[in-house]
mmCIF file of N, CA and C in Angstrom:
data_model
loop_
_atom_site.group_PDB
_atom_site.id
_atom_site.type_symbol
_atom_site.label_atom_id
_atom_site.label_comp_id
_atom_site.label_asym_id
_atom_site.label_seq_id
_atom_site.Cartn_x
_atom_site.Cartn_y
_atom_site.Cartn_z
ATOM 1 N N MET A 244 13.573 -7.550 -25.206
ATOM 2 C CA MET A 244 12.626 -8.230 -24.223
ATOM 3 C C MET A 244 13.569 -8.653 -22.965
ATOM 4 N N LYS A 245 15.310 -8.751 -23.014
ATOM 5 C CA LYS A 245 15.490 -8.815 -22.851
ATOM 6 C C LYS A 245 15.750 -7.764 -21.701
ATOM 7 N N MET A 246 16.137 -6.793 -21.700
ATOM 8 C CA MET A 246 16.190 -5.002 -21.183
ATOM 9 C C MET A 246 14.904 -5.362 -19.582
ATOM 10 N N LYS A 247 13.738 -5.460 -20.908
ATOM 11 C CA LYS A 247 12.724 -6.290 -19.608
ATOM 12 C C LYS A 247 12.651 -7.078 -18.496
ATOM 13 N N ARG A 248 13.676 -7.763 -18.786
ATOM 14 C CA ARG A 248 13.623 -8.933 -17.703
ATOM 15 C C ARG A 248 14.305 -8.813 -17.307
ATOM 16 N N ILE A 249 15.258 -8.200 -17.300
ATOM 17 C CA ILE A 249 16.918 -7.381 -16.530
ATOM 18 C C ILE A 249 16.240 -6.610 -15.576
ATOM 19 N N ILE A 250 14.612 -6.032 -15.900
ATOM 20 C CA ILE A 250 14.596 -4.486 -15.153
ATOM 21 C C ILE A 250 13.846 -5.000 -14.277
ATOM 22 N N MET A 251 12.367 -5.602 -15.219
ATOM 23 C CA MET A 251 11.805 -7.081 -13.770
ATOM 24 C C MET A 251 12.487 -7.869 -12.689
ATOM 25 N N GLY A 252 13.155 -7.813 -13.091
ATOM 26 C CA GLY A 252 13.795 -9.275 -12.150
ATOM 27 C C GLY A 252 14.258 -8.515 -11.469
ATOM 28 N N THR A 253 15.654 -7.683 -12.117
ATOM 29 C CA THR A 253 15.939 -6.843 -10.260
ATOM 30 C C THR A 253 14.970 -6.230 -9.530
ATOM 31 N N ILE A 254 13.555 -5.450 -9.513
ATOM 32 C CA ILE A 254 13.071 -5.071 -8.993
ATOM 33 C C ILE A 254 12.319 -6.089 -8.228
ATOM 34 N N PHE A 255 12.042 -7.597 -8.971
ATOM 35 C CA PHE A 255 12.411 -8.061 -8.030
ATOM 36 C C PHE A 255 12.392 -8.417 -7.229
ATOM 37 N N ILE A 256 13.221 -8.975 -7.137
ATOM 38 C CA ILE A 256 15.401 -8.941 -6.672
ATOM 39 C C ILE A 256 15.324 -7.696 -4.719
ATOM 40 N N ILE A 257 14.768 -6.707 -6.090
ATOM 41 C CA ILE A 257 14.982 -5.769 -4.188
ATOM 42 C C ILE A 257 13.901 -5.914 -3.397
ATOM 43 N N ALA A 258 12.643 -5.796 -4.541
ATOM 44 C CA ALA A 258 11.277 -6.147 -3.284
ATOM 45 C C ALA A 258 11.819 -7.483 -2.411
ATOM 46 N N GLY A 259 12.070 -8.046 -3.050
ATOM 47 C CA GLY A 259 12.429 -9.104 -2.447
ATOM 48 C C GLY A 259 12.877 -9.326 -0.240
ATOM 49 N N VAL A 260 14.300 -8.799 -1.082
ATOM 50 C CA VAL A 260 15.241 -8.523 0.311
ATOM 51 C C VAL A 260 14.370 -7.199 1.028
ATOM 52 N N ALA A 261 14.091 -6.497 0.037
ATOM 53 C CA ALA A 261 13.818 -5.279 1.279
ATOM 54 C C ALA A 261 12.555 -6.149 2.339
ATOM 55 N N HIS A 262 11.970 -7.422 2.286
ATOM 56 C CA HIS A 262 11.239 -8.469 3.227
ATOM 57 C C HIS A 262 11.678 -8.526 3.996
ATOM 58 N N PHE A 263 13.291 -8.816 3.982
ATOM 59 C CA PHE A 263 14.201 -9.261 4.840
ATOM 60 C C PHE A 263 15.310 -8.776 5.674
ATOM 61 N N LEU A 264 15.295 -7.941 5.053
ATOM 62 C CA LEU A 264 15.323 -6.328 5.657
ATOM 63 C C LEU A 264 14.433 -5.837 7.123
ATOM 64 N N LYS A 265 13.474 -5.728 6.435
ATOM 65 C CA LYS A 265 12.626 -4.669 7.443
ATOM 66 C C LYS A 265 11.228 -5.693 7.541
ATOM 67 N N PRO A 266 11.214 -7.193 7.732
ATOM 68 C CA PRO A 266 10.245 -7.749 8.215
ATOM 69 C C PRO A 266 8.570 -7.110 8.467
ATOM 70 N N GLU A 267 9.302 -6.231 10.151
ATOM 71 C CA GLU A 267 8.341 -5.559 10.244
ATOM 72 C C GLU A 267 7.325 -4.829 9.636
ATOM 73 N N LYS A 268 8.104 -3.680 8.796
ATOM 74 C CA LYS A 268 7.269 -3.111 7.942
ATOM 75 C C LYS A 268 6.085 -4.008 7.051
ATOM 76 N N PHE A 269 6.749 -4.258 6.134
ATOM 77 C CA PHE A 269 6.330 -5.200 5.240
ATOM 78 C C PHE A 269 4.814 -6.733 6.446
ATOM 79 N N ALA A 270 5.119 -6.407 7.139
ATOM 80 C CA ALA A 270 4.524 -6.987 8.865
ATOM 81 C C ALA A 270 3.106 -5.830 8.467
ATOM 82 N N ASN A 271 3.457 -4.940 9.189
ATOM 83 C CA ASN A 271 2.073 -3.550 8.952
ATOM 84 C C ASN A 271 1.583 -3.223 8.195
ATOM 85 N N ILE A 272 2.071 -3.358 7.159
ATOM 86 C CA ILE A 272 0.710 -2.632 5.821
ATOM 87 C C ILE A 272 0.672 -4.665 5.394
ATOM 88 N N THR A 273 0.706 -5.475 5.950
ATOM 89 C CA THR A 273 -1.193 -6.359 5.380
ATOM 90 C C THR A 273 -1.699 -5.915 5.620
ATOM 91 N N PRO A 274 -3.494 -6.166 5.488
ATOM 92 C CA PRO A 274 -4.513 -6.312 5.966
ATOM 93 C C PRO A 274 -3.769 -6.998 7.444
ATOM 94 N N ARG A 275 -5.306 -5.955 8.434
ATOM 95 C CA ARG A 275 -5.108 -6.914 9.949
ATOM 96 C C ARG A 275 -5.900 -8.302 10.664
ATOM 97 N N PHE A 276 -7.545 -8.335 8.918
ATOM 98 C CA PHE A 276 -7.854 -9.899 9.648
ATOM 99 C C PHE A 276 -6.636 -10.929 8.969
ATOM 100 N N LEU A 277 -5.454 -10.389 8.173
ATOM 101 C CA LEU A 277 -4.890 -12.027 8.221
ATOM 102 C C LEU A 277 -3.837 -11.673 9.218
ATOM 103 N N PRO A 278 -4.485 -13.840 9.581
ATOM 104 C CA PRO A 278 -3.220 -13.765 10.416
ATOM 105 C C PRO A 278 -1.817 -14.206 10.101
ATOM 106 N N PHE A 279 -1.019 -14.149 10.959
ATOM 107 C CA PHE A 279 0.546 -14.711 10.712
ATOM 108 C C PHE A 279 1.031 -13.135 9.768
ATOM 109 N N ARG A 280 1.195 -12.344 9.887
ATOM 110 C CA ARG A 280 1.703 -11.496 8.465
ATOM 111 C C ARG A 280 2.828 -11.375 8.829
ATOM 112 N N THR A 281 3.497 -10.661 10.079
ATOM 113 C CA THR A 281 5.392 -11.410 9.147
ATOM 114 C C THR A 281 5.486 -12.846 8.664
ATOM 115 N N PHE A 282 4.567 -13.756 8.874
ATOM 116 C CA PHE A 282 4.938 -14.896 7.803
ATOM 117 C C PHE A 282 4.564 -14.584 6.888
ATOM 118 N N ILE A 283 3.271 -13.571 6.557
ATOM 119 C CA ILE A 283 3.343 -13.649 5.166
ATOM 120 C C ILE A 283 4.218 -12.224 4.294
ATOM 121 N N ALA A 284 4.606 -11.838 5.356
ATOM 122 C CA ALA A 284 6.061 -10.340 5.048
ATOM 123 C C ALA A 284 6.672 -11.706 4.082
ATOM 124 N N TYR A 285 7.805 -12.640 5.090
ATOM 125 C CA TYR A 285 8.643 -13.659 4.662
ATOM 126 C C TYR A 285 8.567 -13.649 3.536
ATOM 127 N N PHE A 286 6.996 -14.721 3.463
ATOM 128 C CA PHE A 286 7.081 -15.057 2.101
ATOM 129 C C PHE A 286 6.342 -14.852 0.859
ATOM 130 N N THR A 287 6.249 -13.117 1.111
ATOM 131 C CA THR A 287 5.873 -12.505 -0.104
ATOM 132 C C THR A 287 7.420 -12.365 -0.730
ATOM 133 N N GLY A 288 8.307 -12.202 0.414
ATOM 134 C CA GLY A 288 10.036 -11.762 -0.059
ATOM 135 C C GLY A 288 10.500 -13.468 -0.949
ATOM 136 N N VAL A 289 10.017 -13.618 -0.115
ATOM 137 C CA VAL A 289 10.362 -15.479 -1.178
ATOM 138 C C VAL A 289 9.836 -15.530 -2.782
ATOM 139 N N VAL A 290 8.532 -15.178 -2.913
ATOM 140 C CA VAL A 290 7.927 -15.181 -3.679
ATOM 141 C C VAL A 290 8.424 -14.844 -4.619
ATOM 142 N N GLU A 291 9.161 -12.854 -4.371
ATOM 143 C CA GLU A 291 9.660 -12.011 -5.033
ATOM 144 C C GLU A 291 10.743 -12.231 -5.758
ATOM 145 N N LEU A 292 11.986 -12.737 -4.755
ATOM 146 C CA LEU A 292 13.023 -13.203 -5.101
ATOM 147 C C LEU A 292 12.967 -13.692 -5.798
ATOM 148 N N LEU A 293 11.657 -15.085 -5.903
ATOM 149 C CA LEU A 293 12.631 -16.361 -6.964
ATOM 150 C C LEU A 293 11.595 -16.115 -8.223
ATOM 151 N N PHE A 294 10.846 -15.290 -8.736
ATOM 152 C CA PHE A 294 10.185 -14.400 -9.480
ATOM 153 C C PHE A 294 12.054 -14.171 -10.369
ATOM 154 N N GLY A 295 12.093 -12.761 -9.065
ATOM 155 C CA GLY A 295 14.079 -12.177 -10.151
ATOM 156 C C GLY A 295 14.702 -12.925 -10.716
ATOM 157 N N MET A 296 14.784 -13.540 -9.690
ATOM 158 C CA MET A 296 15.880 -14.946 -10.342
ATOM 159 C C MET A 296 15.495 -15.860 -11.203
ATOM 160 N N LEU A 297 14.268 -16.058 -11.514
ATOM 161 C CA LEU A 297 13.575 -16.541 -12.177
ATOM 162 C C LEU A 297 13.987 -15.410 -14.428
ATOM 163 N N LEU A 298 13.533 -14.388 -13.538
ATOM 164 C CA LEU A 298 12.991 -14.151 -14.836
ATOM 165 C C LEU A 298 15.275 -13.320 -16.062
ATOM 166 N N LEU A 299 15.723 -13.247 -14.061
ATOM 167 C CA LEU A 299 16.888 -12.764 -14.328
ATOM 168 C C LEU A 299 18.078 -13.798 -15.123
ATOM 169 N N THR A 300 17.442 -15.718 -15.420
ATOM 170 C CA THR A 300 18.652 -16.646 -15.310
ATOM 171 C C THR A 300 18.000 -17.905 -16.728
ATOM 172 N N ARG A 301 16.541 -16.648 -17.138
ATOM 173 C CA ARG A 301 15.976 -18.255 -18.067
ATOM 174 C C ARG A 301 14.758 -17.085 -19.036
ATOM 175 N N LYS A 302 14.580 -17.746 -19.694
ATOM 176 C CA LYS A 302 12.823 -17.472 -20.608
ATOM 177 C C LYS A 302 12.293 -18.230 -19.535
ATOM 178 N N VAL A 303 11.021 -16.716 -19.566
ATOM 179 C CA VAL A 303 9.753 -17.655 -18.725
ATOM 180 C C VAL A 303 9.153 -18.009 -19.717
ATOM 181 N N THR A 304 8.150 -18.960 -18.963
ATOM 182 C CA THR A 304 6.575 -19.568 -19.934
ATOM 183 C C THR A 304 5.778 -18.194 -19.412
ATOM 184 N N ASN A 305 5.019 -18.505 -20.121
ATOM 185 C CA ASN A 305 3.464 -17.047 -20.543
ATOM 186 C C ASN A 305 2.251 -17.392 -19.118
ATOM 187 N N TRP A 306 2.509 -19.025 -18.581
ATOM 188 C CA TRP A 306 3.082 -19.213 -17.456
ATOM 189 C C TRP A 306 3.390 -19.185 -15.751
ATOM 190 N N GLN A 307 4.420 -18.748 -16.608
ATOM 191 C CA GLN A 307 4.975 -17.347 -15.108
ATOM 192 C C GLN A 307 5.314 -16.367 -15.599
ATOM 193 N N LEU A 308 5.243 -16.139 -16.390
ATOM 194 C CA LEU A 308 4.538 -14.646 -16.621
ATOM 195 C C LEU A 308 3.458 -13.677 -15.561
ATOM 196 N N GLY A 309 2.330 -14.507 -15.983
ATOM 197 C CA GLY A 309 0.257 -14.693 -15.084
ATOM 198 C C GLY A 309 0.533 -14.573 -13.901
ATOM 199 N N ALA A 310 1.429 -16.022 -13.986
ATOM 200 C CA ALA A 310 1.704 -16.002 -11.716
ATOM 201 C C ALA A 310 2.414 -14.346 -11.305
ATOM 202 N N MET A 311 3.340 -14.379 -11.852
ATOM 203 C CA MET A 311 3.858 -12.304 -11.513
ATOM 204 C C MET A 311 3.052 -12.245 -11.628
ATOM 205 N N GLN A 312 1.468 -11.512 -12.366
ATOM 206 C CA GLN A 312 0.619 -10.595 -12.936
ATOM 207 C C GLN A 312 0.610 -10.441 -11.454
ATOM 208 N N LYS A 313 -0.171 -11.858 -11.170
ATOM 209 C CA LYS A 313 -1.346 -12.044 -10.360
ATOM 210 C C LYS A 313 -1.490 -12.301 -9.089
ATOM 211 N N PHE A 314 0.279 -12.378 -8.799
ATOM 212 C CA PHE A 314 0.591 -12.045 -7.409
ATOM 213 C C PHE A 314 0.677 -10.554 -7.556
ATOM 214 N N LEU A 315 1.494 -9.295 -8.653
ATOM 215 C CA LEU A 315 1.415 -8.191 -7.657
ATOM 216 C C LEU A 315 0.106 -7.659 -7.916
ATOM 217 N N TRP A 316 -1.191 -7.468 -8.501
ATOM 218 C CA TRP A 316 -2.553 -7.361 -8.107
ATOM 219 C C TRP A 316 -2.644 -8.174 -6.221
ATOM 220 N N ALA A 317 -2.181 -9.075 -6.047
ATOM 221 C CA ALA A 317 -2.537 -10.456 -4.691
ATOM 222 C C ALA A 317 -2.234 -8.726 -3.479
ATOM 223 N N VAL A 318 -1.046 -8.370 -4.117
ATOM 224 C CA VAL A 318 -0.055 -7.168 -3.328
ATOM 225 C C VAL A 318 -0.600 -5.998 -3.289
ATOM 226 N N PHE A 319 -1.286 -5.654 -4.068
ATOM 227 C CA PHE A 319 -1.985 -4.403 -4.786
ATOM 228 C C PHE A 319 -2.624 -3.653 -3.308
ATOM 229 N N PRO A 320 -3.141 -4.242 -2.385
ATOM 230 C CA PRO A 320 -4.446 -3.522 -1.499
ATOM 231 C C PRO A 320 -2.542 -2.638 -0.451
ATOM 232 N N ALA A 321 -1.783 -3.865 -0.571
ATOM 233 C CA ALA A 321 -0.899 -3.108 0.624
ATOM 234 C C ALA A 321 -0.010 -2.137 0.424
ATOM 235 N N ASN A 322 0.166 -1.574 -0.821
ATOM 236 C CA ASN A 322 -0.346 -0.234 -1.604
ATOM 237 C C ASN A 322 -0.927 1.035 -1.061
ATOM 238 N N ILE A 323 -2.426 0.229 -1.725
ATOM 239 C CA ILE A 323 -3.230 1.304 -0.834
ATOM 240 C C ILE A 323 -3.489 1.901 0.751
ATOM 241 N N TYR A 324 -3.468 0.642 1.095
ATOM 242 C CA TYR A 324 -2.938 0.636 2.912
ATOM 243 C C TYR A 324 -2.021 1.385 3.030
ATOM 244 N N MET A 325 -0.961 1.744 2.434
ATOM 245 C CA MET A 325 0.553 2.361 3.113
ATOM 246 C C MET A 325 0.118 3.679 3.001
ATOM 247 N N TYR A 326 -0.362 4.261 1.748
ATOM 248 C CA TYR A 326 -1.404 5.396 1.279
ATOM 249 C C TYR A 326 -1.971 6.308 2.165
ATOM 250 N N THR A 327 -2.974 5.205 2.472
ATOM 251 C CA THR A 327 -4.165 5.112 2.648
ATOM 252 C C THR A 327 -4.382 5.489 5.175
ATOM 253 N N HIS A 328 -2.840 5.222 5.267
ATOM 254 C CA HIS A 328 -2.772 4.684 6.718
ATOM 255 C C HIS A 328 -1.583 5.506 6.624
ATOM 256 N N GLN A 329 -0.931 6.729 6.180
ATOM 257 C CA GLN A 329 0.498 6.745 6.575
ATOM 258 C C GLN A 329 0.991 6.896 8.567
ATOM 259 N N ASP A 330 0.252 7.721 9.083
ATOM 260 C CA ASP A 330 0.166 7.777 10.537
ATOM 261 C C ASP A 330 0.353 7.058 10.955
ATOM 262 N N LYS A 331 -0.044 5.502 10.545
ATOM 263 C CA LYS A 331 -0.757 4.588 11.751
ATOM 264 C C LYS A 331 0.639 3.791 11.658
ATOM 265 N N LEU A 332 1.061 4.634 9.848
ATOM 266 C CA LEU A 332 2.117 2.787 10.396
ATOM 267 C C LEU A 332 3.649 3.864 10.056
ATOM 268 N N GLY A 333 3.466 4.948 10.715
ATOM 269 C CA GLY A 333 4.839 5.339 10.807
ATOM 270 C C GLY A 333 5.482 5.981 10.017
ATOM 271 N N ILE A 334 4.907 6.459 8.647
ATOM 272 C CA ILE A 334 5.420 6.469 7.190
ATOM 273 C C ILE A 334 4.704 8.201 7.182
ATOM 274 N N SER A 335 4.345 9.249 7.556
ATOM 275 C CA SER A 335 4.021 9.657 6.965
ATOM 276 C C SER A 335 5.035 11.082 6.344
ATOM 277 N N HIS A 336 6.349 10.553 6.996
ATOM 278 C CA HIS A 336 7.029 11.391 6.594
ATOM 279 C C HIS A 336 7.997 11.403 5.727
ATOM 280 N N LEU A 337 7.168 10.326 5.117
ATOM 281 C CA LEU A 337 7.053 9.878 2.851
ATOM 282 C C LEU A 337 6.676 10.811 2.889
ATOM 283 N N PRO A 338 6.761 11.307 1.212
ATOM 284 C CA PRO A 338 6.620 12.169 0.236
ATOM 285 C C PRO A 338 4.612 11.540 -0.167
ATOM 286 N N ASP A 339 3.547 12.093 -0.566
ATOM 287 C CA ASP A 339 2.551 11.100 -1.291
ATOM 288 C C ASP A 339 3.205 10.820 -2.497
ATOM 289 N N TRP A 340 4.067 11.756 -3.154
ATOM 290 C CA TRP A 340 4.355 11.424 -4.570
ATOM 291 C C TRP A 340 4.486 9.724 -4.729
ATOM 292 N N ALA A 341 5.655 8.906 -3.677
ATOM 293 C CA ALA A 341 6.541 8.019 -3.554
ATOM 294 C C ALA A 341 5.317 7.383 -3.079
ATOM 295 N N LEU A 342 4.811 7.238 -2.523
ATOM 296 C CA LEU A 342 3.075 6.437 -1.324
ATOM 297 C C LEU A 342 2.613 6.010 -3.297
ATOM 298 N N LEU A 343 1.794 6.934 -3.668
ATOM 299 C CA LEU A 343 0.819 7.026 -4.877
ATOM 300 C C LEU A 343 1.443 6.530 -5.965
ATOM 301 N N GLY A 344 2.185 6.657 -6.029
ATOM 302 C CA GLY A 344 3.099 6.303 -7.497
ATOM 303 C C GLY A 344 3.755 4.739 -7.367
ATOM 304 N N ARG A 345 3.590 4.035 -5.943
ATOM 305 C CA ARG A 345 3.425 2.862 -5.408
ATOM 306 C C ARG A 345 2.176 2.730 -6.526
ATOM 307 N N LEU A 346 1.479 2.984 -6.953
ATOM 308 C CA LEU A 346 -0.438 2.200 -6.907
ATOM 309 C C LEU A 346 0.207 2.005 -9.121
ATOM 310 N N PRO A 347 0.168 3.375 -9.617
ATOM 311 C CA PRO A 347 0.842 2.769 -10.862
ATOM 312 C C PRO A 347 1.564 1.986 -11.318
ATOM 313 N N LEU A 348 2.274 2.447 -10.731
ATOM 314 C CA LEU A 348 3.655 0.827 -11.566
ATOM 315 C C LEU A 348 3.356 0.068 -11.057
ATOM 316 N N GLN A 349 2.201 -0.944 -10.201
ATOM 317 C CA GLN A 349 1.937 -2.004 -9.897
ATOM 318 C C GLN A 349 1.116 -2.255 -11.538
ATOM 319 N N LYS A 350 0.407 -1.377 -12.237
ATOM 320 C CA LYS A 350 -0.139 -2.014 -13.851
ATOM 321 C C LYS A 350 1.463 -1.729 -14.986
ATOM 322 N N VAL A 351 1.614 -0.554 -14.222
ATOM 323 C CA VAL A 351 3.077 -0.441 -15.388
ATOM 324 C C VAL A 351 4.174 -2.172 -15.244
ATOM 325 N N MET A 352 3.816 -2.439 -14.547
ATOM 326 C CA MET A 352 5.039 -3.613 -14.218
ATOM 327 C C MET A 352 4.412 -4.893 -14.368
ATOM 328 N N SER A 353 2.564 -4.411 -14.570
ATOM 329 C CA SER A 353 2.008 -5.839 -15.175
ATOM 330 C C SER A 353 1.709 -6.514 -16.614
ATOM 331 N N ASP A 354 1.903 -4.536 -17.070
ATOM 332 C CA ASP A 354 1.895 -4.841 -18.016
ATOM 333 C C ASP A 354 2.684 -5.295 -19.089
ATOM 334 N N THR A 355 3.735 -4.794 -18.453
ATOM 335 C CA THR A 355 5.414 -5.091 -18.963
ATOM 336 C C THR A 355 5.473 -6.612 -18.688
ATOM 337 N N LEU A 356 5.018 -7.517 -17.875
ATOM 338 C CA LEU A 356 4.973 -8.628 -18.150
ATOM 339 C C LEU A 356 3.568 -9.085 -19.132
ATOM 340 N N GLU A 357 2.942 -8.506 -18.657
ATOM 341 C CA GLU A 357 2.250 -9.406 -20.130
ATOM 342 C C GLU A 357 2.713 -8.500 -21.439
ATOM 343 N N ASP A 358 3.491 -7.840 -22.120
ATOM 344 C CA ASP A 358 3.993 -7.653 -23.139
ATOM 345 C C ASP A 358 5.304 -8.599 -23.457
ATOM 346 N N MET A 359 5.784 -9.591 -22.525
ATOM 347 C CA MET A 359 6.950 -10.277 -22.831
ATOM 348 C C MET A 359 6.574 -11.260 -22.847
ATOM 349 N N LYS A 360 4.348 -11.988 -22.905
ATOM 350 C CA LYS A 360 3.978 -13.051 -23.722
ATOM 351 C C LYS A 360 4.538 -13.254 -24.438
ATOM 352 N N ARG A 361 4.844 -14.689 -24.955
ATOM 353 C CA ARG A 361 4.966 -15.063 -26.068
ATOM 354 C C ARG A 361 4.189 -15.186 -26.708
#
């Protein structure tokens, strides 16, 4: 259980930091119909950092784990958008397996969080 917390916490922190290092890339994968896409990029980065710190520093409640799962599914459309709009986003140089791999990774992460519930 502790290893799952460390792995998941680290993944969330790395993803959260990435939002601050390249906010424009995360804003670009936010659906166009949403306003304030740059703000959303920063906000989701903060959420990921908080989730990561929570996982690494203390035992989390089932409610918190459920919130993390819901967050993963809320950002899932951005991963689909990345794969289907590679040229528009300027990421066509990335291999398909890397972009497609993000899709089942969300499920694996959600399932891992589910396994951590007491």
